[in-house]
Short mmCIF file of C-alpha atoms in Angstrom, two decimals:
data_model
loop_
_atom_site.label_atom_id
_atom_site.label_comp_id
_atom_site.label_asym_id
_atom_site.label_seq_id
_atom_site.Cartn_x
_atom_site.Cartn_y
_atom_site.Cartn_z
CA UNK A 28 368.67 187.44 3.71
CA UNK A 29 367.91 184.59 1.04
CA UNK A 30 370.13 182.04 0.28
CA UNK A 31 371.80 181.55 -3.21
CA UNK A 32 370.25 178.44 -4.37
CA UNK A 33 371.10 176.31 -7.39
CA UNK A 34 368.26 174.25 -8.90
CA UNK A 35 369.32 172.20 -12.15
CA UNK A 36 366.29 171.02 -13.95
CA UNK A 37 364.40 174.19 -13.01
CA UNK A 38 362.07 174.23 -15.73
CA UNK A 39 360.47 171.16 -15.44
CA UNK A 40 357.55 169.59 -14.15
CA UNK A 41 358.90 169.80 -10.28
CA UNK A 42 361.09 173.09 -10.93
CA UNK A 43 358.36 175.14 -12.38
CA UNK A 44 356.89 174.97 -9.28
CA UNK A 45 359.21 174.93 -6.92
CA UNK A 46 361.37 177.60 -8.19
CA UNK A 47 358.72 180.28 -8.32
CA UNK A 48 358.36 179.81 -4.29
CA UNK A 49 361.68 179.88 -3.49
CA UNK A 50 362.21 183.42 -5.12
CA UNK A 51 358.61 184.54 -3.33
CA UNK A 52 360.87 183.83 -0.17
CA UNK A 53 363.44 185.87 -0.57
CA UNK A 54 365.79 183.44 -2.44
CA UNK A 55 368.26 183.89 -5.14
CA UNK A 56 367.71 181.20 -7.63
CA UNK A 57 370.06 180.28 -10.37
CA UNK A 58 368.03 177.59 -13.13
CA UNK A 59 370.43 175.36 -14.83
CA UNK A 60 368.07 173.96 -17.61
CA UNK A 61 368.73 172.28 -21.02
CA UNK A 62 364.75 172.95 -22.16
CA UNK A 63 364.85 168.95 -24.02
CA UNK A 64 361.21 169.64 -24.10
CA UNK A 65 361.29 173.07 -26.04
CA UNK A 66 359.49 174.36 -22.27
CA UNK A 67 359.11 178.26 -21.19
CA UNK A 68 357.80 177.11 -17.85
CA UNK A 69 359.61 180.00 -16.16
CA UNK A 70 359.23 183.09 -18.72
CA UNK A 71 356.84 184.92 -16.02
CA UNK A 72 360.19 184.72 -13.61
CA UNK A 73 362.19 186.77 -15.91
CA UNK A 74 361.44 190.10 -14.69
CA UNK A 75 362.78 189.06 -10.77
CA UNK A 76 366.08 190.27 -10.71
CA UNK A 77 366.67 187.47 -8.72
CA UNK A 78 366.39 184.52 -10.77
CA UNK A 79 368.91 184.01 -13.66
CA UNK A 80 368.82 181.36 -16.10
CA UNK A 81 371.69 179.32 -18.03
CA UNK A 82 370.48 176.94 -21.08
CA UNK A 83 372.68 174.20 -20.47
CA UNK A 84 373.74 170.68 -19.83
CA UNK A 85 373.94 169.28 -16.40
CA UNK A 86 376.76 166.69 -17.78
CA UNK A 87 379.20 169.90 -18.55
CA UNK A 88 382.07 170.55 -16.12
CA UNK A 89 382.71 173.79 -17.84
CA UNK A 90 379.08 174.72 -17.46
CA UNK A 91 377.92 173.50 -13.94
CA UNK A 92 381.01 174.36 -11.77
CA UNK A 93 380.84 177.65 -12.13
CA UNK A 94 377.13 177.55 -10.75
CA UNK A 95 378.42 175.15 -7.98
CA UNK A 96 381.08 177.43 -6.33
CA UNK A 97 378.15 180.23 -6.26
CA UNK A 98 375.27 178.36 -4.70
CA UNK A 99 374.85 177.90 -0.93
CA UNK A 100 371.92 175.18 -1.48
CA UNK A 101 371.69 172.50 -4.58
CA UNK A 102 368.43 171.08 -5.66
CA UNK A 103 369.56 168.60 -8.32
CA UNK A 104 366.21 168.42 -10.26
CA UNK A 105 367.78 168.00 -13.52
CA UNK A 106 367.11 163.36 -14.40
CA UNK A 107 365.68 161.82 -17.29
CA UNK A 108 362.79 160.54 -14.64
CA UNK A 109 360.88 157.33 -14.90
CA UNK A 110 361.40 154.03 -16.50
CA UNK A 111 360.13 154.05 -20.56
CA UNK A 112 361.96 157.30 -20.57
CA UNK A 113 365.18 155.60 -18.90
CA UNK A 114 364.74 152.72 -21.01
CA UNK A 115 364.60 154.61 -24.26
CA UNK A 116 367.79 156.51 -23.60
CA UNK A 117 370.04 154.37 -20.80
CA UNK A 118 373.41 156.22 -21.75
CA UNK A 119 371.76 159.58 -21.36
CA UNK A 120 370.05 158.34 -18.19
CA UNK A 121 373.10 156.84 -16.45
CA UNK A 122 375.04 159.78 -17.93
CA UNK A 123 372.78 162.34 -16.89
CA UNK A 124 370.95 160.80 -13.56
CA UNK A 125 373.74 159.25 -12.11
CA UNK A 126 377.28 160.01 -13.64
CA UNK A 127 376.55 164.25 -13.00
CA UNK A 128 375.44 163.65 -9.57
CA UNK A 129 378.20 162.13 -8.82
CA UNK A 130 380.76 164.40 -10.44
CA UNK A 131 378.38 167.49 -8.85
CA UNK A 132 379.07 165.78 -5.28
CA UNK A 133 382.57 165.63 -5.61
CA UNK A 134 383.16 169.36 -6.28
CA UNK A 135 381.33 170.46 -2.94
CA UNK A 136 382.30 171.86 -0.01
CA UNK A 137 381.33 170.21 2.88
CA UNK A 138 379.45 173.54 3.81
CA UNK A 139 377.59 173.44 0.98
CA UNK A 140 373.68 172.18 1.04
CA UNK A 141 372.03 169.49 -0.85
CA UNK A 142 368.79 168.77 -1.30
CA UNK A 143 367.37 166.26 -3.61
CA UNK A 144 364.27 163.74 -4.65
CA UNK A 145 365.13 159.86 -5.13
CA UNK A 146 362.26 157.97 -5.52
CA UNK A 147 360.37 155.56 -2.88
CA UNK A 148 360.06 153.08 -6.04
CA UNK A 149 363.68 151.77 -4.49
CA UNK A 150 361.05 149.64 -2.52
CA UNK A 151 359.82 147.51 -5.01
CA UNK A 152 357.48 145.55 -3.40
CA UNK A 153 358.09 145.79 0.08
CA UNK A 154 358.33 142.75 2.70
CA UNK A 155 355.76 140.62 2.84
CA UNK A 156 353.08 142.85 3.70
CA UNK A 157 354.46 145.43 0.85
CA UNK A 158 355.23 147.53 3.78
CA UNK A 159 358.06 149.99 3.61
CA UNK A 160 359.71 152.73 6.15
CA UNK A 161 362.78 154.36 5.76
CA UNK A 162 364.68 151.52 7.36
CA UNK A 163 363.26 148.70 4.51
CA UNK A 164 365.39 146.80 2.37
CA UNK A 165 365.73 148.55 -1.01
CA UNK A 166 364.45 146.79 -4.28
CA UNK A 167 364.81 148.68 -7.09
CA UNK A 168 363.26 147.45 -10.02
CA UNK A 169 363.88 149.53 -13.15
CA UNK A 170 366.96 151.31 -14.75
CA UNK A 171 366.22 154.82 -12.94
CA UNK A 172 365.35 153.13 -9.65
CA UNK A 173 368.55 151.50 -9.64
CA UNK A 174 370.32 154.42 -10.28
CA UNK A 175 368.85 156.70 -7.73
CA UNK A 176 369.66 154.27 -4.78
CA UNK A 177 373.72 154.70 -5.89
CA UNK A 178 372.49 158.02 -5.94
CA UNK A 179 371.46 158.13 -3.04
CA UNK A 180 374.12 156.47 -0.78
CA UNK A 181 376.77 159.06 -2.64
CA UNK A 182 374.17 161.81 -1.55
CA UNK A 183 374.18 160.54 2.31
CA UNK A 184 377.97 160.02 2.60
CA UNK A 185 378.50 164.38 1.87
CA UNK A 186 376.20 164.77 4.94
CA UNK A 187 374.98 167.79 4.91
CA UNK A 188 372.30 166.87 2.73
CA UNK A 189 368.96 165.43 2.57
CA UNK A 190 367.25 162.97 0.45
CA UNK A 191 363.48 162.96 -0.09
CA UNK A 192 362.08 159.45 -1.60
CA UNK A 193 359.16 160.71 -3.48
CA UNK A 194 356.02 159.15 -3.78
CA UNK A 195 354.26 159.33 -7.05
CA UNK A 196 353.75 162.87 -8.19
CA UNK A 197 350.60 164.10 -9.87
CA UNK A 198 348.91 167.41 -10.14
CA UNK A 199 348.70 170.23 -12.89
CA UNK A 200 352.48 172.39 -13.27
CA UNK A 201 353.80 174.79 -16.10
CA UNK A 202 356.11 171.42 -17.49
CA UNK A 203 353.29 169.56 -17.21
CA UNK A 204 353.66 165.45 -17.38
CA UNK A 205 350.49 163.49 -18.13
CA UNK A 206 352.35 160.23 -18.24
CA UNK A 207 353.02 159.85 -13.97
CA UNK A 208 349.66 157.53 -13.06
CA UNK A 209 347.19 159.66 -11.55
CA UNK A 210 347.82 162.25 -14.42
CA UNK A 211 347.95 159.81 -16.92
CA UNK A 212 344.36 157.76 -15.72
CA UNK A 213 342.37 161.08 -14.59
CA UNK A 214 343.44 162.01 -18.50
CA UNK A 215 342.37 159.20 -19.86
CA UNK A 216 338.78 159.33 -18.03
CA UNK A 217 338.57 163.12 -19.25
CA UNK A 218 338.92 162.00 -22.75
CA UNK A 219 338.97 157.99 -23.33
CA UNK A 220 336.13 157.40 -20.60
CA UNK A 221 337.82 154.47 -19.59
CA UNK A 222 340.84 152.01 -18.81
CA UNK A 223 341.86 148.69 -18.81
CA UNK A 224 344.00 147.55 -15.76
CA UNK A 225 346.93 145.43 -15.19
CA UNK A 226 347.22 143.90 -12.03
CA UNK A 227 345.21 146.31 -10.68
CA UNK A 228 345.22 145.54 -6.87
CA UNK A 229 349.12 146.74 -7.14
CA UNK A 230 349.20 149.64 -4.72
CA UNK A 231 351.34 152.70 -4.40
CA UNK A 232 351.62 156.30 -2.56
CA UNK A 233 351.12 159.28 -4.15
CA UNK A 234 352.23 163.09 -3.25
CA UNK A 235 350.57 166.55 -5.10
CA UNK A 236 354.10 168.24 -6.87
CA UNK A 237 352.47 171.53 -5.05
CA UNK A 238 353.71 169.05 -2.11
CA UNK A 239 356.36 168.32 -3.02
CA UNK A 240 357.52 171.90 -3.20
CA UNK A 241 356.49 172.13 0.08
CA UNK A 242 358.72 169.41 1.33
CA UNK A 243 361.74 171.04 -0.37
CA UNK A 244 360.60 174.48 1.57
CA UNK A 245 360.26 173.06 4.74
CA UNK A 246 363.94 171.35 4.46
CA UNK A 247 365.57 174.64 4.07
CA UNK A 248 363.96 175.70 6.48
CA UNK A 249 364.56 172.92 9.07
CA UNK A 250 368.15 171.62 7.40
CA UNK A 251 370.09 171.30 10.97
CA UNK A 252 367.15 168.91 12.41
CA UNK A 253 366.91 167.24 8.67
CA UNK A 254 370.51 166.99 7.56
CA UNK A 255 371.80 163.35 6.51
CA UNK A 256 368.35 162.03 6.76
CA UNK A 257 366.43 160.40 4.51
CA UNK A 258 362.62 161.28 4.21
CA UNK A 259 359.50 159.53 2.30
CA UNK A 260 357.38 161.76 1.58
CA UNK A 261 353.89 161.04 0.38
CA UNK A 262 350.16 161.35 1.23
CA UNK A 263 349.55 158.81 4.46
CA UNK A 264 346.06 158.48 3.23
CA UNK A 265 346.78 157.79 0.19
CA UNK A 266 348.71 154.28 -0.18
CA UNK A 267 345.82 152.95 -2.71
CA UNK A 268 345.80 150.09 -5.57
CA UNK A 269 345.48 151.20 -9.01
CA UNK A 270 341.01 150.20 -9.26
CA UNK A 271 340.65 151.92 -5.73
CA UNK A 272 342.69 155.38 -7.90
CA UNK A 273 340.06 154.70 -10.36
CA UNK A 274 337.07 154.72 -7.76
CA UNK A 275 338.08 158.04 -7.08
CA UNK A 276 338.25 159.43 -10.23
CA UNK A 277 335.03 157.92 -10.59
CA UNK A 278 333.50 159.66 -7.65
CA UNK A 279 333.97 162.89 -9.89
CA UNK A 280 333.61 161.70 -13.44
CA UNK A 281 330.39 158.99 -13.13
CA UNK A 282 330.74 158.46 -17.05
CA UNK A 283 333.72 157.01 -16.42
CA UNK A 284 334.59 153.26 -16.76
CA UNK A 285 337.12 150.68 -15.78
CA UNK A 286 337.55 147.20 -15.84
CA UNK A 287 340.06 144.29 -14.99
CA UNK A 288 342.05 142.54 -18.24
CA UNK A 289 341.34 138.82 -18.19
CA UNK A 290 345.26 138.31 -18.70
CA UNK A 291 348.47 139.92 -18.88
CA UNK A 292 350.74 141.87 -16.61
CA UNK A 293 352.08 145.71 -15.88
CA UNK A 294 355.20 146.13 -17.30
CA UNK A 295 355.51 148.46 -13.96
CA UNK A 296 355.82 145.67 -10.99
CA UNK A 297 356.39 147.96 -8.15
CA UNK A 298 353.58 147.55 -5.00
CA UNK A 299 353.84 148.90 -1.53
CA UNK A 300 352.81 150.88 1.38
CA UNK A 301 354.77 153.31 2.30
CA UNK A 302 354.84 155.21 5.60
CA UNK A 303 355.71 158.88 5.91
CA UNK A 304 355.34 159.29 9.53
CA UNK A 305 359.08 160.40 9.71
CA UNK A 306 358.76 163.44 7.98
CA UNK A 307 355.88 164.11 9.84
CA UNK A 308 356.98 164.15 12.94
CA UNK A 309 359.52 166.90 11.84
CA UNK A 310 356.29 169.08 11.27
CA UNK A 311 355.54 168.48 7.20
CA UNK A 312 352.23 167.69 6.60
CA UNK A 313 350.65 167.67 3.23
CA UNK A 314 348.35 170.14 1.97
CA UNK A 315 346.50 168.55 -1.53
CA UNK A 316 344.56 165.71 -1.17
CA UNK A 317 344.26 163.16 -3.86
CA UNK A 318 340.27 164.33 -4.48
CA UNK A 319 342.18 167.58 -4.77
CA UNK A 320 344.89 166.90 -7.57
CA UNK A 321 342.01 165.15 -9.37
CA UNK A 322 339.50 167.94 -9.17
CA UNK A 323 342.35 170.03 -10.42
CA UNK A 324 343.70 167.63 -13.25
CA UNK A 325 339.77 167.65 -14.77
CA UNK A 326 339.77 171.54 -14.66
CA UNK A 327 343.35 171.25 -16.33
CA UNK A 328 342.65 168.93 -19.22
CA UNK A 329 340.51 171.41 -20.88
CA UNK A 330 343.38 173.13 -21.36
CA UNK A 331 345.35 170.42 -22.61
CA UNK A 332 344.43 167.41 -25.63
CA UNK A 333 348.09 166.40 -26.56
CA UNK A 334 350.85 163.85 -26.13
CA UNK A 335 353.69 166.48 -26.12
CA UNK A 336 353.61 166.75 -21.96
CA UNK A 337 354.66 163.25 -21.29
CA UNK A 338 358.89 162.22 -21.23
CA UNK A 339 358.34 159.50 -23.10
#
C-alpha cells in the first residue's frame, strides 16, 4: 500500500524524475505544477491512474490546501531555483520560495510528512579550510540561499520532516536545465569547445538529479531513522574546483579547451567541501559518478542546441 504523496513542482527538472519512480513504487502522486516553462515533462505519466495533475500556483490557498489535507508525504519541489533567476524576479522568489512554504507548513498536521531540498550553498565558503558538515555555520550568499536557510529552520521546527542540502545537480532530465555548472560547461565544450574561468580554483560538490531521486526514495523509506534531520547529500568524490570539472570533461572531449582569465571575478562566490558522510551512514550511497553525468550530458546535447532549458 503506497502512500498519497504530494509533489509541487513535479514537472521540473528534479520532479520529472523523481515523480516517475515514486508511482513505479506503488505511490499515489498528485503534481501541483504551474508549467512557467511551457514543459510536458510528465505526458508519458498520464495513462497511470495513479498520478493526477493540477496546473496551478503553489502561492494559492484555494488551490494548494485542498492537495494538502489529501497527501500523507509533501515534496515541496515547486522554487524559482538559483541566483540570476532569483535575482531577476525577487518578489516572485520570496513569494514563491519562501512565503508558500511557510503558509504550506502551517496548514499541516503534525502527522503529516515532509520532505524537501535546501541547498548546501547555505555554506558559502566554509571555515577556513572551506570545510562544511551539517553542524557548520551557515553563510548564505545569494537571494535564494538566504531564503532556503529561513526555509529551512521553519521546515525543522514541524519535525516530522527532513531536509536534504543539495549539492549541485547535473545530469540529463525531461525539464532539462543546462544553466546548473556541470550542465552548463560540458554544453559549452559540446558546442563552444571552450571556456574562460573565473576564479577557477573555487570548489564545490556535485550530486547526479538521478541521485537525487534516490535520496528522496530512500527517505521515505527510512523516515523514522531520518525524521528532523538534516542531510547533505552529494558525491564524496566529487568536491572539485571549477579547472579540475573541466579536466574531466576534457578526459572525454580532447578538443576541448580552457583557460584562466587574467582578471575579474565570478559573480558566484560560493567555495567549499562538503562532507556527506551523514547520509551515508544511514545507508544512501550514490549511484552516477561525475564521468557518468558527463558521458551522459555529451550523448544528450545532440539532442539539444537551445537556450530555452535554462531558468534564467
Amino acid at each position: 500500500m503506497g502512500f498519497n504523496i504530494l509533489v509541487t513542482g513535479g514537472a521540473g527538472y528534479l520532479g520529472s524524475i523523481l515523480v516517475p519512480e515514486l508511482l513505479a513504487r506503488g505511490h499515489h502522486v498528485t503534481v501541483l505544477d504551474n508549467f512557467m516553462f511551457r514543459q510536458n515533462s510528465l505526458a508519458q505519466l498520464c495513462i497511470d491512474p495513479h498520478f493526477s495533475v493540477v496546473n496551478g500556483d503553489v502561492r494559492s490557498a484555494e488551490v494548494v490546501n485542498p492537495l494538502l489535507k489529501k497527501a500523507d508525504i509533501i515534496i515541496p519541489l515547486a522554487a524559482l531555483v538559483g541566483a540570476p533567476l532569483c535575482n531577476k524576479d525577487p518578489v516572485g522568489a520570496t513569494t514563491t520560495n519562501r512565503d508558500a512554504i511557510f503558509s504550506m507548513l502551517a496548514r499541516l498536521s503534525p502527522e503529516q510528512r515532509v520532505l524537501m531540498p535546501t541547498t548546501n550553498s547555505a555554506y558559502g565558503s566554509g571555515d577556513e579550510n572551506n570545510f562544511c558538515d551539517e553542524n557548520s555555520p551557515l553563510n548564505p550568499i545569494s537571494h535564494y540561499a538566504m531564503e532556503k536557510v529561513e526555509v529551512e529552520k521553519r521546515l525543522l521546527a514541524h519535525g516530522n520532516a527532513i531536509s536534504y542540502r543539495l549539492a549541485t545537480v547535473f545530469g540529463m532530465a525531461p525539464r532539462m536545465r543546462t544553466d546548473l555548472l556541470v550542465n552548463d560547461f560540458v554544453y559549452r565544450a559540446v558546442y563552444d569547445r571552450a571556456v574562460v574561468l573565473f576564479e577557477s580554483h573555487f570548489k564545490r560538490n556535485y550530486i547526479h538529479v538521478r541521485d537525487v531521486t534516490r535520496a528522496f526514495l530512500h527517505g521515505i523509506e527510512h523516515f523514522d531513522a531520518m525524521k528532523g534531520e538534516i542531510f547533505n547529500v552529494g558525491l564524496s568524490n566529487a568536491n572539485i574546483s571549477k579547472w579540475e570539472l573541466c579536466e574531466a570533461i576534457k578526459k572525454q572531449l580532447p578538443s576541448f579547451v580552457f583557460v584562466e582569465a587574467g582578471e575579474g571575478k565570478d559573480p558566484d562566490q560560493r567555495n567549499y567541501i562538503v562532507s556527506n558522510q551523514k547520509i551515508e551512514k544511514t545507508g544512501f550511497e550514490p549511484a552516477y559518478s561525475l564521468d557518468d553525468g558527463i558521458a551522459e550530458l555529451m550523448k544528450g546535447y545532440v539532442m539539444i542546441k537551445n537556450s530555452c532549458y535554462g531558468n534564467a
